[in-house]
Coordinates of C-alpha atoms and ligand atoms in Angstrom, one line a residue:
M1 CA -11.1 -13.7 -13.7
L2 CA -8.2 -11.2 -13.8
P3 CA -8.4 -8.0 -15.4
V4 CA -6.0 -8.3 -18.8
I5 CA -4.2 -5.1 -19.2
N6 CA -1.6 -6.1 -21.4
T7 CA -2.7 -4.1 -24.1
E8 CA -0.3 -1.8 -25.9
A9 CA -2.8 0.9 -26.3
Q10 CA -3.3 0.8 -22.6
P11 CA 0.1 1.0 -20.8
V12 CA 0.6 0.5 -17.1
D13 CA 2.4 3.3 -15.1
L14 CA 4.4 0.5 -13.3
L15 CA 5.0 -2.8 -14.5
I16 CA 6.5 -4.5 -11.1
V17 CA 8.4 -8.1 -11.3
G18 CA 8.2 -10.0 -8.4
A19 CA 5.2 -10.6 -5.7
G20 CA 7.3 -11.0 -2.6
F21 CA 7.1 -8.3 0.1
G22 CA 9.0 -5.9 -2.2
G23 CA 6.6 -6.3 -5.2
L24 CA 3.2 -6.4 -2.8
Y25 CA 4.1 -3.2 -1.2
M26 CA 5.3 -1.6 -4.6
L27 CA 1.8 -2.4 -6.0
H28 CA -0.2 -1.1 -2.9
R29 CA 1.9 2.2 -2.8
A30 CA 1.5 2.8 -6.5
R31 CA -2.4 2.5 -6.1
Q32 CA -2.7 4.4 -3.0
Q33 CA -1.0 7.5 -5.3
G34 CA -3.4 6.8 -8.1
L35 CA -0.8 5.0 -10.3
S36 CA -1.8 2.2 -12.5
A37 CA 0.5 -1.0 -11.8
L38 CA 0.6 -4.7 -12.4
V39 CA 2.8 -7.2 -10.7
I40 CA 3.9 -10.4 -12.7
D41 CA 5.5 -13.4 -11.1
A42 CA 6.7 -16.9 -12.2
A43 CA 5.6 -18.4 -9.1
G44 CA 2.4 -20.1 -8.3
G45 CA 1.8 -17.9 -5.2
V46 CA 2.7 -14.4 -3.7
G47 CA 5.4 -14.2 -1.0
G48 CA 8.7 -14.3 -2.9
T49 CA 11.5 -15.8 -0.7
W50 CA 9.1 -17.5 1.5
Y51 CA 7.3 -19.0 -1.4
H52 CA 10.2 -20.6 -2.7
N53 CA 12.2 -21.4 0.3
R54 CA 10.4 -24.3 2.1
Y55 CA 13.4 -26.3 3.4
P56 CA 13.0 -28.1 7.0
G57 CA 13.5 -25.3 9.4
A58 CA 13.3 -22.2 7.2
R59 CA 12.9 -19.3 9.7
V60 CA 13.6 -15.8 9.6
D61 CA 16.7 -14.4 11.4
I62 CA 15.3 -10.9 12.3
Q63 CA 12.7 -10.8 15.2
S64 CA 9.0 -10.9 13.4
L65 CA 7.8 -7.9 15.4
E66 CA 10.6 -6.3 13.4
Y67 CA 10.4 -8.0 10.2
S68 CA 7.1 -7.0 9.3
F69 CA 5.3 -4.4 7.4
G70 CA 5.1 -0.8 9.3
F71 CA 3.3 1.1 6.7
D72 CA -0.3 0.3 7.9
E73 CA -1.1 0.9 11.6
A74 CA -4.1 -1.5 11.6
L75 CA -2.2 -4.4 9.7
Q76 CA 0.8 -4.2 12.4
Q77 CA -1.9 -4.0 15.2
D78 CA -4.0 -6.7 13.9
W79 CA -1.4 -9.2 12.9
H80 CA -0.3 -11.8 15.8
W81 CA 3.2 -13.5 15.3
T82 CA 3.1 -16.9 17.2
E83 CA 6.8 -17.0 17.6
R84 CA 9.8 -14.6 18.3
Y85 CA 11.0 -15.8 14.9
A86 CA 8.5 -16.7 12.6
G87 CA 8.9 -19.8 10.5
Q88 CA 8.3 -20.2 6.8
P89 CA 4.5 -21.1 6.6
E90 CA 3.9 -18.4 8.9
L91 CA 5.5 -16.0 7.0
L92 CA 4.0 -17.2 3.8
R93 CA 0.2 -16.8 5.5
Y94 CA 1.6 -13.2 6.3
A95 CA 2.3 -12.4 2.8
N96 CA -0.9 -13.9 1.5
H97 CA -2.8 -11.9 4.3
V98 CA -1.4 -8.7 3.1
A99 CA -2.4 -9.6 -0.5
D100 CA -5.7 -10.0 0.3
R101 CA -6.0 -7.2 3.1
F102 CA -5.2 -4.6 0.6
G103 CA -7.0 -6.2 -2.3
L104 CA -3.8 -6.7 -4.3
R105 CA -4.9 -9.9 -6.1
S106 CA -6.5 -8.1 -8.9
G107 CA -3.4 -6.6 -9.8
I108 CA -1.2 -9.7 -9.5
L109 CA -0.4 -12.4 -12.5
L110 CA 1.2 -15.5 -11.0
D111 CA 2.5 -18.4 -13.0
T112 CA 3.7 -15.4 -15.6
R113 CA 7.4 -15.3 -16.2
L114 CA 9.3 -12.4 -17.4
T115 CA 12.0 -13.3 -20.4
G116 CA 13.0 -9.8 -20.9
A117 CA 12.2 -6.1 -21.3
H118 CA 13.3 -3.5 -23.8
F119 CA 13.3 0.2 -23.5
D120 CA 11.4 1.6 -26.4
E121 CA 12.6 5.1 -27.6
A122 CA 9.5 5.7 -29.4
T123 CA 7.2 5.7 -26.1
Q124 CA 10.1 6.5 -23.8
G125 CA 9.0 3.4 -21.7
W126 CA 9.4 -0.1 -21.3
M127 CA 7.9 -3.2 -23.5
A128 CA 8.3 -6.3 -21.4
F129 CA 7.9 -9.8 -22.8
T130 CA 6.9 -13.0 -20.9
A131 CA 7.4 -16.5 -21.4
D132 CA 3.5 -17.1 -22.7
G133 CA 4.3 -14.8 -25.3
R134 CA 2.7 -11.6 -24.3
R135 CA 3.9 -8.4 -24.2
W136 CA 3.4 -5.7 -21.8
Q137 CA 3.9 -1.7 -22.1
A138 CA 4.8 0.1 -18.9
R139 CA 6.1 3.7 -18.4
F140 CA 8.2 2.2 -15.5
L141 CA 9.7 -1.2 -15.0
V142 CA 10.3 -2.2 -11.4
M143 CA 12.4 -5.1 -10.7
A144 CA 11.3 -6.5 -7.3
T145 CA 12.8 -9.7 -7.9
G146 CA 15.0 -10.0 -5.1
P147 CA 18.6 -10.3 -3.9
L148 CA 18.2 -13.9 -3.0
S149 CA 16.4 -15.5 -5.8
T150 CA 18.4 -17.6 -8.4
P151 CA 19.5 -20.4 -6.7
N152 CA 23.4 -21.4 -6.7
Q153 CA 23.7 -24.8 -8.3
P154 CA 27.4 -25.6 -8.4
D155 CA 28.6 -27.6 -11.3
F156 CA 29.5 -30.8 -9.3
P157 CA 31.1 -33.2 -12.0
G158 CA 29.5 -36.4 -12.1
L159 CA 26.5 -35.2 -9.6
S160 CA 24.1 -36.8 -12.3
D161 CA 25.6 -40.1 -11.5
F162 CA 24.0 -40.0 -8.0
K163 CA 20.6 -41.8 -8.3
G164 CA 19.2 -40.9 -4.9
Q165 CA 17.1 -37.7 -4.3
V166 CA 18.7 -34.3 -5.0
L167 CA 17.2 -31.4 -3.2
H168 CA 18.3 -27.5 -3.0
T169 CA 16.9 -25.6 -0.2
A170 CA 16.0 -22.5 -2.3
A171 CA 13.9 -24.8 -4.7
W172 CA 12.4 -26.9 -2.2
P173 CA 9.3 -29.2 -3.4
H174 CA 5.8 -28.1 -2.6
Q175 CA 4.8 -31.7 -1.7
P176 CA 6.2 -33.0 1.7
V177 CA 9.4 -34.5 1.4
D178 CA 9.9 -37.4 4.0
L179 CA 13.4 -37.8 4.6
A180 CA 12.6 -39.9 8.1
G181 CA 14.8 -42.9 8.6
L182 CA 17.3 -41.8 5.3
R183 CA 20.9 -41.4 4.9
V184 CA 21.0 -37.7 4.0
G185 CA 24.0 -35.4 3.1
V186 CA 24.0 -31.7 3.0
I187 CA 26.5 -29.8 1.1
G188 CA 26.4 -26.1 2.2
T189 CA 26.7 -24.2 5.9
G190 CA 25.5 -20.9 5.4
S191 CA 22.2 -19.7 6.7
S192 CA 20.2 -22.4 4.8
G193 CA 22.4 -25.2 5.5
V194 CA 22.5 -24.2 9.2
Q195 CA 18.9 -24.2 9.2
T196 CA 18.3 -27.4 7.5
I197 CA 21.1 -29.5 9.3
T198 CA 19.6 -28.5 12.8
T199 CA 16.2 -29.6 11.8
L200 CA 17.1 -32.7 9.9
A201 CA 19.3 -34.1 12.7
G202 CA 16.6 -34.7 15.0
E203 CA 14.6 -36.6 11.7
V204 CA 17.0 -38.6 9.7
A205 CA 18.9 -41.9 10.2
Q206 CA 22.3 -40.4 9.3
L207 CA 23.1 -36.7 8.5
T208 CA 26.5 -36.1 7.0
V209 CA 27.4 -32.3 6.9
F210 CA 29.8 -31.5 3.8
Q211 CA 31.4 -28.1 5.2
R212 CA 33.7 -26.1 3.0
T213 CA 33.7 -23.0 5.1
A214 CA 32.8 -23.0 8.8
S215 CA 30.0 -20.5 9.6
Y216 CA 29.5 -18.5 12.8
A217 CA 26.1 -18.9 14.3
V218 CA 24.6 -17.0 17.2
P219 CA 21.4 -18.4 19.1
A220 CA 17.9 -17.3 18.3
H221 CA 16.5 -18.1 21.4
N222 CA 13.3 -18.8 19.5
G223 CA 10.0 -19.5 21.5
P224 CA 6.3 -18.4 21.5
L225 CA 6.4 -14.6 21.1
D226 CA 6.0 -13.2 24.5
A227 CA 2.7 -11.5 24.8
A228 CA 4.0 -8.7 27.4
L229 CA 6.8 -7.6 24.6
E230 CA 4.2 -8.0 21.9
A231 CA 1.9 -5.7 23.6
Q232 CA 4.7 -3.2 24.8
V233 CA 5.5 -2.9 21.2
K234 CA 2.1 -2.4 20.0
A235 CA 1.3 0.3 22.4
D236 CA 3.5 2.4 20.2
Y237 CA 4.3 0.6 17.1
P238 CA 4.9 3.7 14.9
G239 CA 7.3 4.8 17.6
F240 CA 9.0 1.3 17.5
R241 CA 9.4 1.5 13.7
E242 CA 10.8 4.9 13.8
R243 CA 13.5 3.9 16.3
N244 CA 14.5 1.1 14.4
R245 CA 14.9 3.2 11.1
R246 CA 17.5 5.0 13.1
M247 CA 19.6 1.9 13.4
M248 CA 22.4 1.0 11.2
G249 CA 20.3 -1.9 9.9
G250 CA 17.0 -1.1 10.5
F251 CA 16.3 -2.9 13.5
G252 CA 17.7 -3.8 16.9
S253 CA 16.3 -0.6 18.9
M254 CA 15.3 -3.3 21.8
L255 CA 18.9 -3.9 22.2
P256 CA 21.1 -2.2 24.9
P257 CA 23.1 0.5 23.5
N258 CA 26.3 -0.1 21.8
R259 CA 29.5 0.1 23.5
A260 CA 32.0 2.4 21.6
S261 CA 35.0 -0.2 21.5
A262 CA 35.7 -3.8 22.4
L263 CA 39.4 -2.5 23.3
S264 CA 38.1 -0.1 25.6
V265 CA 36.9 -2.2 28.4
T266 CA 38.7 -5.1 30.3
P267 CA 38.6 -8.5 29.0
E268 CA 36.1 -9.5 31.9
E269 CA 33.7 -6.8 30.7
R270 CA 34.2 -7.6 27.2
Q271 CA 33.4 -11.0 27.9
A272 CA 30.4 -10.1 30.0
I273 CA 29.0 -7.9 27.4
F274 CA 29.4 -10.7 24.7
E275 CA 27.6 -13.2 27.1
E276 CA 24.9 -10.6 27.3
R277 CA 24.2 -10.4 23.8
W278 CA 24.7 -14.0 23.3
Q279 CA 21.9 -14.5 26.0
I280 CA 19.8 -12.3 24.2
G281 CA 20.2 -13.8 20.8
G282 CA 20.4 -12.7 17.4
F283 CA 22.5 -10.7 15.4
G284 CA 22.9 -8.0 18.4
L285 CA 26.4 -9.7 19.3
L286 CA 27.9 -8.1 16.2
G287 CA 26.3 -4.6 17.5
S288 CA 27.4 -5.3 21.3
F289 CA 30.5 -2.7 20.5
S290 CA 30.7 -0.2 17.5
D291 CA 34.2 -1.3 16.2
L292 CA 33.5 -4.8 15.6
I293 CA 32.9 -4.8 11.9
V294 CA 35.5 -2.0 11.2
N295 CA 38.6 -2.9 13.6
P296 CA 40.1 -6.3 12.8
V297 CA 41.4 -6.6 16.3
A298 CA 38.0 -6.2 18.0
N299 CA 36.4 -8.3 15.4
E300 CA 38.9 -11.1 16.4
M301 CA 37.9 -10.8 20.2
A302 CA 34.2 -11.4 19.1
A303 CA 35.0 -14.1 16.8
E304 CA 36.9 -15.7 19.4
F305 CA 34.3 -15.6 21.8
V306 CA 31.9 -17.5 19.4
R307 CA 34.7 -20.2 18.9
G308 CA 34.8 -20.6 22.4
K309 CA 31.0 -21.2 22.6
I310 CA 31.6 -23.4 19.6
R311 CA 34.2 -25.4 21.9
S312 CA 32.0 -25.4 24.9
I313 CA 28.9 -26.9 22.9
V314 CA 30.4 -29.6 20.9
H315 CA 32.0 -32.6 22.7
D316 CA 34.4 -33.9 20.1
P317 CA 37.3 -31.7 19.9
A318 CA 38.3 -32.3 16.5
T319 CA 34.9 -31.8 15.2
A320 CA 34.7 -28.5 17.3
A321 CA 37.8 -27.6 15.8
A322 CA 36.7 -28.0 12.1
L323 CA 33.4 -25.9 13.1
C324 CA 35.4 -22.9 14.2
P325 CA 35.5 -20.3 11.3
S326 CA 38.8 -18.4 10.8
H327 CA 37.6 -15.5 8.5
P328 CA 36.5 -12.4 10.5
I329 CA 32.8 -12.7 12.3
G330 CA 30.1 -11.1 10.2
C331 CA 32.2 -11.0 7.0
K332 CA 29.9 -13.6 5.7
R333 CA 26.4 -13.0 6.8
L334 CA 26.0 -14.4 10.6
C335 CA 23.7 -17.1 10.9
V336 CA 21.0 -17.2 13.8
D337 CA 20.4 -20.8 14.8
T338 CA 18.5 -22.8 17.1
G339 CA 21.0 -25.5 18.2
Y340 CA 23.3 -25.7 15.4
Y341 CA 26.5 -26.7 17.0
A342 CA 25.0 -28.9 19.5
S343 CA 23.6 -31.3 16.5
F344 CA 26.8 -32.3 16.0
N345 CA 26.6 -34.0 19.3
R346 CA 24.2 -36.4 18.0
P347 CA 25.4 -39.8 17.4
N348 CA 23.8 -39.7 13.7
V349 CA 25.4 -36.6 12.8
R350 CA 28.7 -36.4 11.3
L351 CA 30.8 -33.2 9.8
V352 CA 33.1 -33.7 6.8
D353 CA 35.6 -30.9 6.4
L354 CA 35.7 -30.2 2.6
Q355 CA 39.1 -28.2 3.0
A356 CA 40.7 -31.3 4.2
A357 CA 38.9 -33.9 1.9
P358 CA 37.5 -32.2 -1.1
I359 CA 34.6 -33.6 -2.9
E360 CA 36.2 -36.1 -5.6
G361 CA 33.4 -37.4 -7.4
F362 CA 29.6 -38.8 -7.1
T363 CA 28.6 -42.7 -7.5
A364 CA 25.0 -44.1 -7.8
T365 CA 25.0 -44.2 -4.3
G366 CA 26.8 -41.2 -2.8
L367 CA 29.7 -39.3 -2.8
V368 CA 33.5 -39.5 -2.2
T369 CA 35.7 -37.1 -0.4
G370 CA 39.3 -37.4 0.2
G371 CA 39.0 -41.0 -0.8
E372 CA 36.4 -42.0 1.4
A373 CA 32.9 -43.2 0.1
H374 CA 29.8 -41.5 1.5
T375 CA 26.5 -43.7 1.1
L376 CA 23.6 -41.4 1.1
D377 CA 20.0 -42.0 0.0
A378 CA 19.5 -37.9 -0.6
L379 CA 21.6 -35.1 -0.7
V380 CA 20.5 -31.5 -0.1
L381 CA 22.3 -28.6 -1.9
A382 CA 22.3 -25.6 0.6
T383 CA 24.5 -23.9 -1.7
G384 CA 22.9 -20.4 -1.8
F385 CA 22.3 -18.0 -4.3
D386 CA 23.7 -16.3 -7.4
A387 CA 23.0 -13.1 -5.3
M388 CA 22.0 -9.8 -6.4
T389 CA 22.7 -9.9 -9.9
G390 CA 21.9 -13.5 -10.7
T391 CA 18.2 -12.9 -11.7
L392 CA 18.5 -9.4 -13.5
L393 CA 21.4 -11.0 -16.0
R394 CA 19.4 -14.2 -16.6
L395 CA 16.7 -11.6 -18.3
D396 CA 17.0 -10.0 -21.6
L397 CA 17.0 -6.5 -20.0
R398 CA 18.0 -3.7 -22.7
G399 CA 18.1 -0.2 -22.3
R400 CA 18.9 2.9 -24.4
G401 CA 20.2 1.9 -27.9
G402 CA 19.5 -2.0 -27.2
L403 CA 22.2 -1.8 -24.4
R404 CA 22.1 -5.2 -22.9
L405 CA 22.3 -5.3 -19.1
Q406 CA 24.7 -8.1 -19.5
D407 CA 27.3 -5.9 -21.4
K408 CA 26.5 -2.7 -18.8
W409 CA 27.5 -5.2 -15.9
E410 CA 30.2 -7.3 -17.5
A411 CA 32.9 -5.9 -14.9
G412 CA 30.1 -5.7 -12.2
P413 CA 26.7 -4.0 -11.5
I414 CA 27.4 -0.5 -11.5
N415 CA 24.5 2.0 -10.6
Y416 CA 23.2 4.7 -8.9
L417 CA 21.5 4.9 -5.5
G418 CA 21.0 1.3 -5.7
L419 CA 17.8 2.1 -7.4
T420 CA 18.7 3.0 -11.0
V421 CA 21.3 2.0 -13.9
A422 CA 22.3 4.7 -16.5
G423 CA 21.2 3.7 -19.9
F424 CA 18.2 2.2 -18.3
P425 CA 15.5 4.9 -18.2
N426 CA 12.6 4.4 -15.9
L427 CA 14.2 1.1 -14.3
F428 CA 14.0 0.8 -10.7
N429 CA 15.5 -1.9 -8.8
I430 CA 14.1 -2.9 -5.3
S431 CA 16.8 -4.5 -3.0
G432 CA 19.4 -4.5 -5.6
P433 CA 23.1 -3.7 -5.7
G434 CA 24.1 -0.5 -4.2
A435 CA 21.4 -0.6 -1.9
T436 CA 21.4 -1.5 2.0
A437 CA 19.1 -4.6 1.8
A438 CA 21.5 -7.0 2.4
F439 CA 22.8 -5.4 5.5
T440 CA 19.2 -4.2 6.7
N441 CA 16.0 -5.6 8.0
V442 CA 14.8 -6.1 4.4
I443 CA 11.1 -5.0 4.9
V444 CA 12.3 -1.8 6.5
A445 CA 14.8 -1.4 3.1
I446 CA 11.8 -2.3 1.0
E447 CA 9.5 0.1 2.6
H448 CA 11.7 3.0 2.2
Q449 CA 12.5 2.2 -1.3
V450 CA 9.1 1.3 -2.5
Q451 CA 8.1 5.0 -0.9
W452 CA 11.0 6.6 -2.7
I453 CA 10.0 4.9 -6.4
A454 CA 6.3 5.9 -6.0
D455 CA 6.9 9.3 -4.6
T456 CA 9.5 10.0 -7.5
V457 CA 6.9 8.6 -10.2
S458 CA 4.2 11.0 -9.1
D459 CA 6.5 14.0 -8.6
L460 CA 8.0 13.4 -12.3
A461 CA 4.1 13.1 -13.5
A462 CA 3.1 16.2 -11.8
R463 CA 6.4 18.0 -13.4
G464 CA 5.2 16.8 -16.7
V465 CA 8.6 14.8 -16.9
R466 CA 8.8 11.3 -19.0
T467 CA 12.0 9.8 -18.1
I468 CA 14.5 9.7 -15.1
E469 CA 17.9 8.3 -16.0
A470 CA 21.2 8.2 -14.0
T471 CA 24.3 9.9 -15.4
P472 CA 27.4 7.6 -15.8
E473 CA 29.2 10.1 -13.5
A474 CA 26.6 9.7 -10.6
E475 CA 26.8 6.0 -11.1
A476 CA 30.7 6.0 -10.9
D477 CA 30.5 8.2 -7.8
W478 CA 27.9 6.0 -6.2
V479 CA 29.8 2.7 -6.7
A480 CA 33.1 4.4 -5.4
H481 CA 30.8 5.4 -2.5
V482 CA 29.7 1.9 -1.6
N483 CA 33.3 0.1 -2.2
A484 CA 34.7 3.1 -0.1
V485 CA 32.2 2.3 2.9
A486 CA 33.1 -1.3 2.6
A487 CA 36.9 -0.8 2.8
R488 CA 36.3 0.6 6.1
T489 CA 35.1 -2.6 7.4
I490 CA 36.1 -6.3 7.5
Y491 CA 33.5 -7.2 4.8
L492 CA 36.5 -7.2 1.9
N493 CA 38.1 -9.9 4.2
C494 CA 36.3 -13.0 2.9
N495 CA 34.6 -15.0 0.1
S496 CA 31.1 -13.7 0.5
W497 CA 28.1 -13.4 -1.9
Y498 CA 28.3 -9.7 -1.1
L499 CA 31.2 -9.8 -3.0
G500 CA 30.2 -12.3 -5.8
A501 CA 32.6 -14.6 -4.6
N502 CA 30.4 -17.4 -4.1
I503 CA 30.0 -18.2 -8.0
P504 CA 32.8 -19.0 -10.1
G505 CA 33.8 -16.6 -12.5
K506 CA 31.3 -13.8 -11.2
P507 CA 33.2 -10.3 -11.3
R508 CA 34.3 -9.2 -7.9
M509 CA 32.8 -6.2 -6.8
F510 CA 31.4 -5.6 -3.3
M511 CA 27.8 -4.9 -4.1
P512 CA 25.5 -3.8 -0.9
L513 CA 25.9 -0.8 0.9
F514 CA 26.4 -0.7 4.7
G515 CA 24.4 2.0 6.9
F516 CA 20.6 2.2 6.4
P517 CA 20.0 5.8 8.1
A518 CA 22.9 7.6 5.9
Y519 CA 21.4 5.7 2.8
V520 CA 17.7 7.1 3.4
A521 CA 19.2 10.6 3.9
R522 CA 21.1 10.5 0.8
C523 CA 18.0 9.5 -1.2
A524 CA 16.0 12.4 0.3
E525 CA 18.9 14.7 -0.4
V526 CA 18.9 13.8 -4.2
V527 CA 15.3 14.6 -4.2
Q528 CA 15.7 17.8 -2.4
Q529 CA 18.3 18.9 -5.1
G530 CA 16.2 18.4 -7.7
Y531 CA 17.2 14.9 -8.7
A532 CA 20.8 15.2 -8.6
G533 CA 22.7 12.8 -10.7
F534 CA 19.7 12.2 -12.9
V535 CA 18.6 13.4 -16.1
L536 CA 15.1 14.2 -16.2
G537 CA 13.8 14.0 -19.9
Ligands
NAP1 P1 25.3 -19.3 1.5 O1 25.3 -18.3 2.8 O2 25.9 -18.5 0.3 O3 25.7 -20.5 2.1 C1 26.0 -21.3 0.8 C2 26.9 -22.6 1.5 O4 27.2 -23.5 0.5 C3 28.3 -22.0 1.9 O5 28.6 -22.5 2.8 C4 29.2 -22.3 0.8 O6 30.5 -22.5 1.0 C5 28.6 -23.6 0.0 N1 29.0 -23.9 -1.2 C6 28.8 -23.2 -2.1 N2 29.3 -23.8 -3.4 C7 29.9 -24.8 -2.9 C8 30.5 -26.0 -3.7 N3 31.0 -25.9 -4.8 N4 31.3 -27.0 -2.9 C9 31.1 -27.0 -1.5 N5 30.1 -26.2 -0.7 C10 29.7 -25.0 -1.5 O7 23.8 -19.4 1.1 P2 22.6 -19.7 2.1 O8 22.9 -20.6 3.2 O9 21.3 -20.0 1.2 O10 22.1 -18.0 2.4 C11 22.4 -16.9 1.4 C12 21.4 -15.9 2.4 O11 20.3 -16.0 2.1 C13 22.2 -15.7 3.7 O12 23.2 -15.2 4.1 C14 20.9 -14.8 4.2 O13 20.9 -13.6 4.0 C15 19.7 -15.3 3.2 N6 19.2 -16.6 4.6 C16 18.5 -15.9 5.4 C17 17.9 -17.0 6.2 C18 17.4 -16.6 7.6 O14 17.7 -17.2 8.7 N7 16.3 -15.8 7.6 C19 18.1 -18.3 5.8 C20 18.6 -18.6 4.6 C21 19.0 -17.8 3.9 P3 31.3 -21.3 1.1 O15 31.3 -20.4 2.4 O16 32.8 -21.9 1.1 O17 31.2 -20.8 -0.2

């Protein structure tokens, strides 16, 4: 029986929304610091992303020795990952293990959907509302709802005419879905699509891939976790974590050191270095030279290296050409795959290029592109997410004076430090716009933000401070900073979810910050300067 702590007379210090990795660690850390906290989540289980994304082949794209909590030495020593890159079931087991190990379930209410929360001037805290009609009073509201939690369901005219099964990767059914022997279509070729396509290719009778934009995918070289590597990391896990925290993305300290510029070496050396990274696998290709994401010429060299790989893997030249992306590599999140391009050599897999033959409509038995009818038994939408803001803007969040977040963010999600929003005192956002989560090993990013929030809440309590609120000036400077960092890179040169460009009508604003160590340093500096950029009330 869960304790009921939703009385207005007994507000919790922290109401945490979301029981993914962010919410779980926020609850644990709050309790460690003697704060009262409650987590609510609409889902029927903990795990967030790994609870919902159960599509075939769902797998992490950062090595599990790195994509895991580092806050507890016994946890990281005891837990054993079976694969180099864990699959969704193992990641979900890990989230449940964390919840059990630290006794977190007594502070988590599942199947409890937040509908809104209003800042209450009288109590200088938050009143939150859940779909079951309950109200929750809290001094602080922590949104641990995740940057990729609201599926993007494009408005495909006529989709309801299709009588086959329609599935979305980000809302995959919990019951087994048997697509074996069926004719299946997949729309979308981002990370979710790439993993789904690679897995379904070997299972279904016929797989038709509807691609609007080709993706760069680098091999994971996944396999059983190397016992020697595991022992080596575990011999000094804290040192390993610390080295990773100093990396731009909070991971990758095992890779060979970056070279300065792709332009400073001979073509042969460059090819050899790219090849070395390709053989290692994972995101490391993008870090082989420090200028790949800032210099378009260097970037094009890496892009062409991957295109060469595509042409060497895919037998049919026309298919290979259609699979070769033209945007800068890394501008959209790189995919980490387990044989994606080779899937297109199978006789049962076909690529349909939507740029050449756009979707014209749906029928009871399939869809029509460029005048051609494709007969399908099932259609998988791997169309991504309304990222970073989608979940928050679907809630009725109101700050001081009833200010609605929808109005505040009409032109884009302005924020301070990626953690707070002016006009919304005592509200913290984990992995939100303005923070580094999208470009960072998200668990490392979560650990940092959670610690910052918990330390701040404890510190304010010790000082007798009741509210913390960003100033509009600090917010404007922060948004300018995030955009200035992005402007020095190739990230503005394509239509990515980082920019909100994947959702029709969404304001175009670059949302994530690049560079984890500098972000950590800035957050610490703000505290040292007496919470610079904040008004303490
Ligand atoms: P995504 O990267 O946004 O990809 C969505 C795909 O759907 C794109 O190919 C997109 O084409 C296509 N699409 C969207 N609307 C469409 C429309 N109306 N018509 C035709 N095609 C359409 O989404 P995702 O693959 O779910 O990945 C999102 C993020 O989640 C990733 O970048 C990553 O951060 C994370 N993720 C990670 C993993 C992992 O490996 N651990 C796995 C899945 C997701 P356009 O490119 O033309 O818009």
